[in-house]
Amino acid sequence: MITGKYPELRLRRNRKYSWARKLIQENTLSPSDFILPIFLIDGSNKKESISSMPGVYRYTINRLSQIVDRAIKNGIPMVALFPKTKNNLKNEIGSESLNENNLVCRAIIEIKKRYKNQIGIMCDVALDPYTSHGHDGLIKNNYVQNDETIKILIKQSLLQAKMGCDVIAPSDMMDGRIGKIRKALDKSNYQNVQILSYAAKYASSFYGPFRDAVGSKGSLKGDK
């Protein structure tokens, strides 16, 4: 708490030199504080621009090394994988999320094979990249079904852990899914796989580009 007032209190004294600012600054950021998102597409030797994210691209798996190499060189400790699933692989229940040969699974295997544990891998757990309607869960009577969705999210989490994912990152916002995923991971001997939950989602334009990047934005209808 800052007490006092001018002229007895002169905050510029603390800002005068860089060494003084370093001593009192509240927060500092370094490459160790960041996670690099990587957006994936099918195919070979492709680099695809994302209109809502200028300077950010989707990459095919055989081009991942050029991104991961730079991440390691710059001291970034972890990458997060986000797939853009082909429309013909999407359906109402997002079954492609459970395919051992989907984009995310293949990318996990490739990164672990090439880099071992030089860099961590985080994987998004949600159904919106895989559903034809673009929502994070199963829909019945125009309403997202919480408990039925969790059953699929558990299977998705176990599959990603099996492939070598280090951090499971549920972004689906289903009530109760963190505890159930944790229990399922522990029961299947994945006690060392971590969970980083997205704590909240807002009606914010910051989320729009990510939905655009994974190809779910155009599928959404009604309230978003």
Short mmCIF file of C-alpha atoms in Angstrom, two decimals:
data_model
loop_
_atom_site.label_atom_id
_atom_site.label_comp_id
_atom_site.label_asym_id
_atom_site.label_seq_id
_atom_site.Cartn_x
_atom_site.Cartn_y
_atom_site.Cartn_z
CA MET A 1 0.00 0.00 0.00
CA ILE A 2 1.28 3.47 -0.91
CA THR A 3 0.81 6.01 1.86
CA GLY A 4 1.53 9.68 1.98
CA LYS A 5 1.26 12.43 -0.59
CA TYR A 6 3.40 14.93 -2.44
CA PRO A 7 5.80 16.50 -1.57
CA GLU A 8 6.71 14.00 1.15
CA LEU A 9 5.92 11.15 -1.24
CA ARG A 10 7.94 11.32 -4.46
CA LEU A 11 7.47 8.15 -6.50
CA ARG A 12 9.81 9.38 -9.22
CA ARG A 13 12.70 8.65 -6.87
CA ASN A 14 11.97 4.96 -7.31
CA ARG A 15 11.75 5.24 -11.08
CA LYS A 16 14.91 7.26 -11.70
CA TYR A 17 17.36 4.42 -12.43
CA SER A 18 16.92 0.98 -13.99
CA TRP A 19 18.42 -0.75 -10.95
CA ALA A 20 15.82 0.93 -8.73
CA ARG A 21 12.98 -0.05 -11.03
CA LYS A 22 14.18 -3.66 -11.03
CA LEU A 23 14.09 -3.73 -7.23
CA ILE A 24 10.52 -2.52 -6.89
CA GLN A 25 8.74 -3.60 -10.06
CA GLU A 26 5.79 -5.85 -9.34
CA ASN A 27 6.00 -8.24 -12.28
CA THR A 28 8.56 -9.32 -14.82
CA LEU A 29 8.05 -11.47 -17.91
CA SER A 30 10.58 -13.76 -19.54
CA PRO A 31 10.30 -16.45 -22.24
CA SER A 32 9.79 -18.94 -19.39
CA ASP A 33 6.38 -17.39 -18.71
CA PHE A 34 4.97 -18.08 -22.17
CA ILE A 35 3.33 -20.97 -24.01
CA LEU A 36 3.48 -20.95 -27.80
CA PRO A 37 0.26 -21.99 -29.59
CA ILE A 38 0.77 -24.00 -32.78
CA PHE A 39 -2.11 -24.40 -35.21
CA LEU A 40 -2.16 -27.59 -37.28
CA ILE A 41 -3.51 -28.48 -40.71
CA ASP A 42 -3.51 -31.68 -42.73
CA GLY A 43 -1.28 -32.15 -45.72
CA SER A 44 2.42 -31.69 -46.42
CA ASN A 45 4.72 -28.67 -46.66
CA LYS A 46 1.89 -26.21 -46.05
CA LYS A 47 1.96 -22.88 -44.22
CA GLU A 48 -1.50 -21.30 -44.14
CA SER A 49 -2.23 -17.76 -42.97
CA ILE A 50 -4.95 -17.02 -40.40
CA SER A 51 -6.83 -13.87 -41.36
CA SER A 52 -7.82 -12.95 -37.79
CA MET A 53 -4.25 -13.46 -36.53
CA PRO A 54 -1.87 -11.42 -38.72
CA GLY A 55 1.57 -13.00 -38.79
CA VAL A 56 0.32 -16.31 -37.35
CA TYR A 57 -0.01 -19.45 -39.48
CA ARG A 58 -1.26 -23.00 -39.53
CA TYR A 59 1.38 -25.63 -40.26
CA THR A 60 1.44 -29.19 -41.48
CA ILE A 61 3.13 -31.68 -39.18
CA ASN A 62 6.24 -32.05 -41.36
CA ARG A 63 6.89 -28.30 -40.84
CA LEU A 64 6.57 -28.34 -37.06
CA SER A 65 10.33 -28.45 -36.50
CA GLN A 66 10.85 -24.92 -37.82
CA ILE A 67 8.49 -23.63 -35.14
CA VAL A 68 9.60 -25.85 -32.26
CA ASP A 69 13.29 -25.20 -33.00
CA ARG A 70 12.69 -21.46 -32.63
CA ALA A 71 10.64 -21.95 -29.47
CA ILE A 72 13.44 -23.92 -27.81
CA LYS A 73 16.08 -21.47 -28.99
CA ASN A 74 14.13 -18.59 -27.45
CA GLY A 75 13.60 -20.38 -24.14
CA ILE A 76 9.87 -21.04 -24.45
CA PRO A 77 9.14 -24.07 -22.25
CA MET A 78 5.96 -25.41 -23.85
CA VAL A 79 3.88 -25.45 -27.03
CA ALA A 80 0.10 -25.83 -27.19
CA LEU A 81 -1.45 -27.73 -30.09
CA PHE A 82 -4.66 -26.68 -31.84
CA PRO A 83 -5.99 -28.54 -34.90
CA LYS A 84 -8.02 -27.30 -37.84
CA THR A 85 -10.00 -30.43 -38.66
CA LYS A 86 -11.25 -31.05 -42.18
CA ASN A 87 -14.99 -30.53 -42.50
CA ASN A 88 -15.55 -34.06 -43.79
CA LEU A 89 -14.12 -35.41 -40.51
CA LYS A 90 -16.50 -33.42 -38.33
CA ASN A 91 -19.81 -34.69 -36.97
CA GLU A 92 -22.31 -33.90 -34.23
CA ILE A 93 -20.42 -35.84 -31.56
CA GLY A 94 -16.86 -34.86 -32.50
CA SER A 95 -15.68 -38.44 -32.90
CA GLU A 96 -12.47 -37.35 -34.67
CA SER A 97 -11.24 -36.18 -31.25
CA LEU A 98 -10.89 -39.86 -30.32
CA ASN A 99 -9.03 -40.90 -33.47
CA GLU A 100 -5.48 -42.03 -32.67
CA ASN A 101 -4.43 -40.74 -36.08
CA ASN A 102 -5.90 -37.25 -35.78
CA LEU A 103 -3.80 -34.12 -36.22
CA VAL A 104 -3.07 -33.57 -32.54
CA CYS A 105 -2.04 -37.17 -31.88
CA ARG A 106 0.31 -37.24 -34.87
CA ALA A 107 1.82 -33.91 -33.84
CA ILE A 108 2.43 -35.12 -30.27
CA ILE A 109 4.21 -38.22 -31.53
CA GLU A 110 6.35 -36.20 -33.96
CA ILE A 111 7.44 -33.64 -31.35
CA LYS A 112 8.21 -36.27 -28.69
CA LYS A 113 10.14 -38.38 -31.18
CA ARG A 114 12.25 -35.46 -32.35
CA TYR A 115 12.73 -33.47 -29.13
CA LYS A 116 12.12 -35.94 -26.27
CA ASN A 117 11.50 -33.70 -23.26
CA GLN A 118 13.34 -30.60 -24.42
CA ILE A 119 9.98 -28.85 -24.60
CA GLY A 120 6.59 -29.56 -23.06
CA ILE A 121 3.43 -30.29 -25.01
CA MET A 122 0.03 -28.98 -23.98
CA CYS A 123 -3.14 -30.13 -25.72
CA ASP A 124 -6.52 -28.46 -25.81
CA VAL A 125 -9.35 -30.67 -24.57
CA ALA A 126 -12.66 -29.65 -26.12
CA LEU A 127 -14.87 -30.78 -28.96
CA ASP A 128 -15.30 -27.55 -30.92
CA PRO A 129 -12.54 -28.33 -33.46
CA TYR A 130 -14.28 -31.63 -34.21
CA THR A 131 -18.03 -30.94 -34.10
CA SER A 132 -20.08 -30.00 -37.14
CA HIS A 133 -22.00 -27.45 -35.05
CA GLY A 134 -18.84 -25.82 -33.65
CA HIS A 135 -19.75 -26.12 -29.98
CA ASP A 136 -17.59 -27.59 -27.21
CA GLY A 137 -20.03 -30.33 -26.29
CA LEU A 138 -22.81 -32.62 -27.38
CA ILE A 139 -26.08 -30.87 -28.18
CA LYS A 140 -29.57 -32.14 -27.44
CA ASN A 141 -32.71 -30.01 -27.76
CA ASN A 142 -30.51 -27.00 -28.59
CA TYR A 143 -28.64 -27.29 -25.29
CA VAL A 144 -25.08 -28.47 -24.59
CA GLN A 145 -25.19 -31.66 -22.53
CA ASN A 146 -22.74 -31.39 -19.64
CA ASP A 147 -22.38 -34.93 -18.29
CA GLU A 148 -22.55 -36.69 -21.64
CA THR A 149 -19.83 -34.39 -22.94
CA ILE A 150 -17.55 -35.12 -20.00
CA LYS A 151 -17.51 -38.82 -20.91
CA ILE A 152 -16.00 -37.95 -24.29
CA LEU A 153 -13.59 -35.40 -22.81
CA ILE A 154 -12.23 -38.09 -20.49
CA LYS A 155 -11.55 -40.35 -23.47
CA GLN A 156 -9.95 -37.47 -25.35
CA SER A 157 -7.70 -36.70 -22.38
CA LEU A 158 -6.64 -40.32 -21.98
CA LEU A 159 -5.83 -40.56 -25.68
CA GLN A 160 -3.68 -37.43 -25.59
CA ALA A 161 -1.87 -38.70 -22.50
CA LYS A 162 -1.27 -42.04 -24.21
CA MET A 163 0.28 -40.25 -27.20
CA GLY A 164 2.69 -38.38 -24.90
CA CYS A 165 0.96 -35.10 -24.02
CA ASP A 166 2.46 -33.49 -20.89
CA VAL A 167 -0.32 -31.06 -19.95
CA ILE A 168 -4.03 -31.61 -20.56
CA ALA A 169 -5.80 -28.26 -21.01
CA PRO A 170 -9.62 -28.51 -20.90
CA SER A 171 -11.24 -25.42 -22.43
CA ASP A 172 -14.76 -26.82 -22.74
CA MET A 173 -16.29 -25.28 -19.60
CA MET A 174 -18.28 -28.38 -18.61
CA ASP A 175 -18.99 -28.45 -14.88
CA GLY A 176 -17.07 -31.12 -12.98
CA ARG A 177 -14.80 -32.26 -15.78
CA ILE A 178 -11.47 -31.49 -14.09
CA GLY A 179 -12.00 -33.87 -11.19
CA LYS A 180 -13.28 -36.63 -13.44
CA ILE A 181 -10.39 -36.24 -15.88
CA ARG A 182 -7.88 -36.27 -13.02
CA LYS A 183 -9.36 -39.47 -11.60
CA ALA A 184 -9.34 -41.12 -15.01
CA LEU A 185 -5.72 -40.15 -15.65
CA ASP A 186 -4.60 -41.44 -12.26
CA LYS A 187 -6.52 -44.69 -12.66
CA SER A 188 -4.84 -45.25 -16.04
CA ASN A 189 -1.36 -44.66 -14.60
CA TYR A 190 -0.94 -41.14 -15.99
CA GLN A 191 -0.38 -39.57 -12.58
CA ASN A 192 2.42 -37.36 -13.91
CA VAL A 193 0.30 -35.81 -16.66
CA GLN A 194 -0.65 -32.32 -15.54
CA ILE A 195 -3.93 -30.45 -15.99
CA LEU A 196 -4.18 -26.76 -16.78
CA SER A 197 -7.84 -25.78 -16.86
CA TYR A 198 -9.12 -22.72 -18.65
CA ALA A 199 -10.74 -21.14 -15.62
CA ALA A 200 -13.32 -19.06 -17.48
CA LYS A 201 -14.53 -17.99 -20.89
CA TYR A 202 -16.00 -14.64 -21.65
CA ALA A 203 -17.96 -12.99 -24.46
CA SER A 204 -14.74 -11.45 -25.67
CA SER A 205 -13.24 -10.73 -29.06
CA PHE A 206 -10.00 -12.29 -27.79
CA TYR A 207 -11.53 -15.76 -28.22
CA GLY A 208 -12.74 -15.14 -31.76
CA PRO A 209 -9.36 -15.58 -33.47
CA PHE A 210 -8.78 -18.95 -31.80
CA ARG A 211 -12.15 -20.24 -32.97
CA ASP A 212 -11.29 -18.95 -36.42
CA ALA A 213 -7.89 -20.69 -36.28
CA VAL A 214 -9.40 -24.09 -35.49
CA GLY A 215 -12.21 -23.66 -38.00
CA SER A 216 -15.16 -23.73 -35.60
CA LYS A 217 -16.23 -20.10 -35.77
CA GLY A 218 -18.16 -20.46 -39.02
CA SER A 219 -20.13 -23.43 -37.70
CA LEU A 220 -21.56 -21.72 -34.64
CA LYS A 221 -25.22 -20.71 -34.65
CA GLY A 222 -27.37 -18.94 -32.12
CA ASP A 223 -25.83 -17.52 -28.95
CA LYS A 224 -22.04 -17.66 -28.96
#
